Short mmCIF file of C-alpha atoms in Angstrom, two decimals:
data_model
loop_
_atom_site.label_atom_id
_atom_site.label_comp_id
_atom_site.label_asym_id
_atom_site.label_seq_id
_atom_site.Cartn_x
_atom_site.Cartn_y
_atom_site.Cartn_z
CA GLU P 1 32.70 43.31 -106.02
CA PRO P 2 36.03 43.30 -104.15
CA GLU P 3 36.77 40.18 -102.15
CA VAL P 4 39.41 38.63 -99.94
CA THR P 5 41.37 35.86 -101.66
CA GLN P 6 43.46 33.12 -100.09
CA THR P 7 45.99 30.62 -101.37
CA PRO P 8 46.37 27.72 -101.35
CA SER P 9 42.86 26.37 -100.90
CA HIS P 10 44.26 23.19 -99.38
CA GLN P 11 47.68 22.52 -97.87
CA VAL P 12 48.88 19.16 -96.64
CA THR P 13 52.07 19.14 -94.60
CA GLN P 14 53.98 16.86 -92.30
CA MET P 15 54.22 17.52 -88.60
CA GLY P 16 57.18 19.78 -87.81
CA GLN P 17 57.22 21.47 -91.21
CA GLU P 18 56.76 25.19 -91.77
CA VAL P 19 53.77 26.47 -93.72
CA ILE P 20 52.90 29.89 -95.06
CA LEU P 21 49.29 30.74 -95.78
CA ARG P 22 48.69 33.68 -98.05
CA CYS P 23 45.92 36.23 -98.27
CA VAL P 24 45.16 39.26 -100.41
CA PRO P 25 42.81 41.50 -98.41
CA ILE P 26 40.36 43.93 -99.99
CA SER P 27 42.51 46.68 -101.48
CA ASN P 28 41.40 49.73 -99.50
CA HIS P 29 41.09 47.91 -96.17
CA LEU P 30 43.52 48.66 -93.38
CA TYR P 31 42.77 46.04 -90.71
CA PHE P 32 43.71 42.43 -91.38
CA TYR P 33 42.90 39.33 -89.39
CA TRP P 34 43.50 35.61 -89.21
CA TYR P 35 40.96 33.22 -87.75
CA ARG P 36 40.83 29.46 -87.63
CA GLN P 37 38.03 26.92 -87.49
CA ILE P 38 38.63 23.38 -86.38
CA LEU P 39 36.24 20.99 -88.13
CA GLY P 40 32.75 21.23 -86.68
CA GLN P 41 33.61 24.04 -84.29
CA LYS P 42 33.16 27.79 -84.22
CA VAL P 43 35.45 30.36 -85.75
CA GLU P 44 38.26 31.45 -83.40
CA PHE P 45 40.29 34.63 -83.56
CA LEU P 46 44.06 34.36 -83.93
CA VAL P 47 45.49 37.79 -84.64
CA SER P 48 44.74 41.26 -85.97
CA PHE P 49 47.18 43.51 -87.80
CA TYR P 50 47.10 47.24 -88.39
CA ASN P 51 49.66 49.77 -89.48
CA ASN P 52 52.29 47.07 -89.98
CA GLU P 53 52.08 45.62 -86.53
CA ILE P 54 50.04 43.16 -84.51
CA SER P 55 47.25 45.01 -82.73
CA GLU P 56 45.72 42.06 -80.90
CA LYS P 57 46.34 38.33 -80.57
CA SER P 58 44.70 35.41 -78.84
CA GLU P 59 46.34 32.82 -76.62
CA ILE P 60 46.23 30.42 -79.58
CA PHE P 61 48.69 32.69 -81.41
CA ASP P 62 51.86 31.50 -79.67
CA ASP P 63 55.50 31.74 -80.73
CA GLN P 64 54.95 29.20 -83.50
CA PHE P 65 52.81 31.71 -85.38
CA SER P 66 53.82 34.91 -87.12
CA VAL P 67 52.21 37.32 -89.54
CA GLU P 68 53.67 39.58 -92.15
CA ARG P 69 52.62 42.06 -94.77
CA PRO P 70 55.56 41.64 -97.16
CA ASP P 71 54.25 44.07 -99.76
CA GLY P 72 51.29 46.33 -100.42
CA SER P 73 48.85 43.56 -101.15
CA ASN P 74 49.71 40.29 -99.42
CA PHE P 75 49.17 39.29 -95.81
CA THR P 76 50.68 36.01 -94.64
CA LEU P 77 50.39 33.65 -91.69
CA LYS P 78 53.40 31.45 -90.97
CA ILE P 79 53.35 28.42 -88.72
CA ARG P 80 56.96 27.51 -87.95
CA SER P 81 56.67 23.91 -86.84
CA THR P 82 53.23 22.48 -87.46
CA LYS P 83 51.51 20.17 -85.00
CA LEU P 84 48.68 17.75 -85.63
CA GLU P 85 46.31 20.04 -83.72
CA ASP P 86 47.02 22.87 -86.19
CA SER P 87 44.83 21.05 -88.71
CA ALA P 88 41.93 23.43 -89.37
CA MET P 89 40.47 25.90 -91.83
CA TYR P 90 42.33 29.19 -91.67
CA PHE P 91 40.45 32.30 -92.69
CA CYS P 92 41.83 35.69 -93.51
CA ALA P 93 39.57 38.72 -93.09
CA SER P 94 39.86 42.45 -93.60
CA SER P 95 37.97 45.57 -92.65
CA GLY P 96 38.04 49.24 -93.52
CA LEU P 97 39.23 52.06 -91.29
CA GLU P 98 35.79 53.29 -90.30
CA SER P 99 33.97 49.97 -90.20
CA TYR P 100 33.23 47.13 -87.83
CA GLU P 101 32.38 44.85 -90.75
CA GLN P 102 34.94 42.14 -91.44
CA TYR P 103 34.97 40.35 -94.77
CA PHE P 104 36.31 36.83 -94.93
CA GLY P 105 38.21 34.91 -97.57
CA PRO P 106 37.30 31.39 -98.68
CA GLY P 107 39.84 29.81 -96.35
CA THR P 108 42.81 27.48 -96.55
CA ARG P 109 42.28 23.97 -95.31
CA LEU P 110 45.47 22.91 -93.50
CA THR P 111 45.97 19.22 -92.91
CA VAL P 112 48.94 18.20 -90.76
CA THR P 113 49.88 14.52 -90.97
CA GLY Z 1 36.31 35.88 -72.03
CA GLN Z 2 33.18 36.99 -73.84
CA GLN Z 3 30.86 34.30 -75.08
CA LEU Z 4 28.02 34.38 -77.54
CA ASN Z 5 25.38 31.68 -77.18
CA GLN Z 6 23.27 30.79 -80.17
CA SER Z 7 20.05 28.86 -80.23
CA PRO Z 8 18.86 26.59 -81.53
CA GLN Z 9 22.01 24.65 -82.40
CA SER Z 10 20.25 23.16 -85.41
CA MET Z 11 16.94 23.37 -87.22
CA PHE Z 12 15.36 21.16 -89.82
CA ILE Z 13 12.49 22.87 -91.58
CA GLN Z 14 10.28 22.54 -94.62
CA GLU Z 15 10.88 24.78 -97.62
CA GLY Z 16 8.65 27.85 -97.39
CA GLU Z 17 8.65 28.02 -93.60
CA ASP Z 18 9.90 31.01 -91.67
CA VAL Z 19 12.91 30.58 -89.38
CA SER Z 20 14.02 32.42 -86.28
CA MET Z 21 17.32 32.07 -84.43
CA ASN Z 22 18.92 34.12 -81.72
CA CYS Z 23 22.14 35.03 -80.06
CA THR Z 24 22.74 36.13 -76.47
CA SER Z 25 25.73 37.44 -74.60
CA SER Z 26 26.64 38.18 -71.00
CA SER Z 27 28.46 41.30 -72.21
CA ILE Z 28 27.25 44.35 -74.06
CA PHE Z 29 28.17 44.62 -77.72
CA ASN Z 30 28.04 47.83 -79.71
CA THR Z 31 27.72 45.99 -83.01
CA TRP Z 32 26.22 42.67 -84.00
CA LEU Z 33 27.12 40.91 -87.21
CA TRP Z 34 25.34 37.94 -88.75
CA TYR Z 35 27.25 35.63 -91.07
CA LYS Z 36 26.32 32.56 -93.11
CA GLN Z 37 28.82 29.81 -93.80
CA ASP Z 38 28.38 27.18 -96.51
CA PRO Z 39 30.32 23.91 -96.15
CA GLY Z 40 34.03 24.34 -96.89
CA GLU Z 41 33.74 28.09 -97.43
CA GLY Z 42 34.35 31.27 -95.50
CA PRO Z 43 31.69 33.17 -93.52
CA VAL Z 44 29.73 35.64 -95.63
CA LEU Z 45 28.45 38.80 -93.97
CA LEU Z 46 24.66 39.02 -94.14
CA ILE Z 47 23.63 41.88 -91.87
CA ALA Z 48 25.34 44.38 -89.57
CA LEU Z 49 23.51 46.02 -86.66
CA TYR Z 50 24.78 49.16 -84.98
CA LYS Z 51 22.08 50.57 -82.70
CA ALA Z 52 20.12 49.05 -79.84
CA GLY Z 53 16.59 48.31 -81.06
CA GLU Z 54 17.62 48.56 -84.71
CA LEU Z 55 15.74 46.31 -87.15
CA THR Z 56 17.51 45.72 -90.46
CA SER Z 57 16.47 43.71 -93.50
CA ASN Z 58 18.42 42.15 -96.35
CA GLY Z 59 15.98 40.51 -98.74
CA ARG Z 60 14.20 37.71 -96.88
CA LEU Z 61 16.47 38.18 -93.86
CA THR Z 62 15.62 40.45 -90.95
CA ALA Z 63 17.76 40.99 -87.90
CA GLN Z 64 17.24 42.97 -84.73
CA PHE Z 65 19.67 44.38 -82.21
CA GLY Z 66 18.22 43.86 -78.72
CA ILE Z 67 17.47 46.85 -76.52
CA THR Z 68 19.83 45.62 -73.79
CA ARG Z 69 22.62 45.24 -76.40
CA LYS Z 70 23.12 41.71 -75.13
CA ASP Z 71 21.09 39.87 -77.73
CA SER Z 72 20.08 39.74 -81.37
CA PHE Z 73 17.82 37.62 -83.51
CA LEU Z 74 17.81 36.69 -87.18
CA ASN Z 75 14.65 35.76 -89.08
CA ILE Z 76 14.50 34.17 -92.50
CA SER Z 77 11.15 34.28 -94.23
CA ALA Z 78 9.90 31.77 -96.80
CA SER Z 79 13.00 29.57 -96.61
CA ILE Z 80 14.45 28.02 -99.76
CA PRO Z 81 16.94 25.16 -100.20
CA SER Z 82 19.89 27.52 -100.71
CA ASP Z 83 19.34 28.90 -97.18
CA VAL Z 84 20.98 25.71 -95.92
CA GLY Z 85 24.15 26.42 -94.00
CA ILE Z 86 25.44 27.54 -90.63
CA TYR Z 87 24.46 30.96 -89.35
CA PHE Z 88 26.83 32.68 -86.94
CA CYS Z 89 26.39 35.79 -84.89
CA ALA Z 90 29.55 37.72 -84.10
CA GLY Z 91 30.46 40.82 -82.20
CA PRO Z 92 33.46 43.14 -82.11
CA GLN Z 93 34.08 45.39 -79.15
CA LYS Z 94 35.48 48.19 -81.29
CA MET Z 95 36.66 48.88 -84.84
CA GLY Z 96 39.61 46.78 -85.83
CA ASN Z 97 38.91 44.47 -82.94
CA MET Z 98 38.66 40.68 -82.92
CA LEU Z 99 35.28 39.14 -83.60
CA THR Z 100 33.82 36.81 -81.02
CA PHE Z 101 31.70 34.19 -82.76
CA GLY Z 102 28.73 32.26 -81.47
CA GLY Z 103 28.57 28.50 -81.85
CA GLY Z 104 26.30 28.74 -84.89
CA THR Z 105 22.84 27.55 -85.87
CA ARG Z 106 22.84 24.83 -88.51
CA LEU Z 107 19.87 25.21 -90.82
CA MET Z 108 18.62 22.37 -92.97
CA VAL Z 109 15.75 22.89 -95.42
CA LYS Z 110 13.71 20.05 -96.80
CA PRO Z 111 12.43 20.72 -100.34
#
C-alpha cells in the first residue's frame, strides 16, 4: 500500500542552524502539507502546497520557513535559523485531487539545542 | 479560528469494553476525519465521513457524522490492547485545505 515517507526520523541541531526535512508523498497525490506537533499537544497546520506553489499557510509559517518540491517526488520543509521552540514532530501529508483524505508520514522529530 | 473540542480527554478502560468519544465544533464541517496516533508515529486515518447523518464502520470502529454537521462520534467495540493510542478528529473546509485537529482522546486499555 502506498505511503508517505519522511527522512530523517530524528534530527538534532543547534539553535540558529538551518535544517531541511524531507518527504516523499504518495506518488499520484497532488496536494502536499506540513504539520507540526509539539510534545503532548495537538497537530497544527503549517502549510499546504499545490501546483508548485503555496496554497495556504498558518501564522506559524513565518519567513524562517520555506517549502520546495525540487523534483517529481520530494517535498521539503526548510527552517532557516532554528529556534528552541521549533523543537517538535514535523509531519508531512498528502492527498489526492478529488479527496479530502490526508495521509500522514511517520514524522521527523526535530530537537533544537 | 475554528476549533474542534474532543471529549473525554482520556479514558482508561478494561479490555473488552466498548468505548465512545466525540468531537464538537462551533463551525460546520463538510467532512470529518478520525485518526489514531501511536506514540512517536504519525496519525493514521481510520474513518472519513462525508454526509450529515452518515454512519460508517471500519472493523470494530464506527463513526457518525452529526446531523448539524457540527459534531461526530467514534465508537470502538470490544476494545483490545492495541487500541491504545490517541484518537483525533479533524476537519477540512474543502479539498486541499488545511486540517483542523481536535485536542485528542487518549485511550488506555487494561488487559
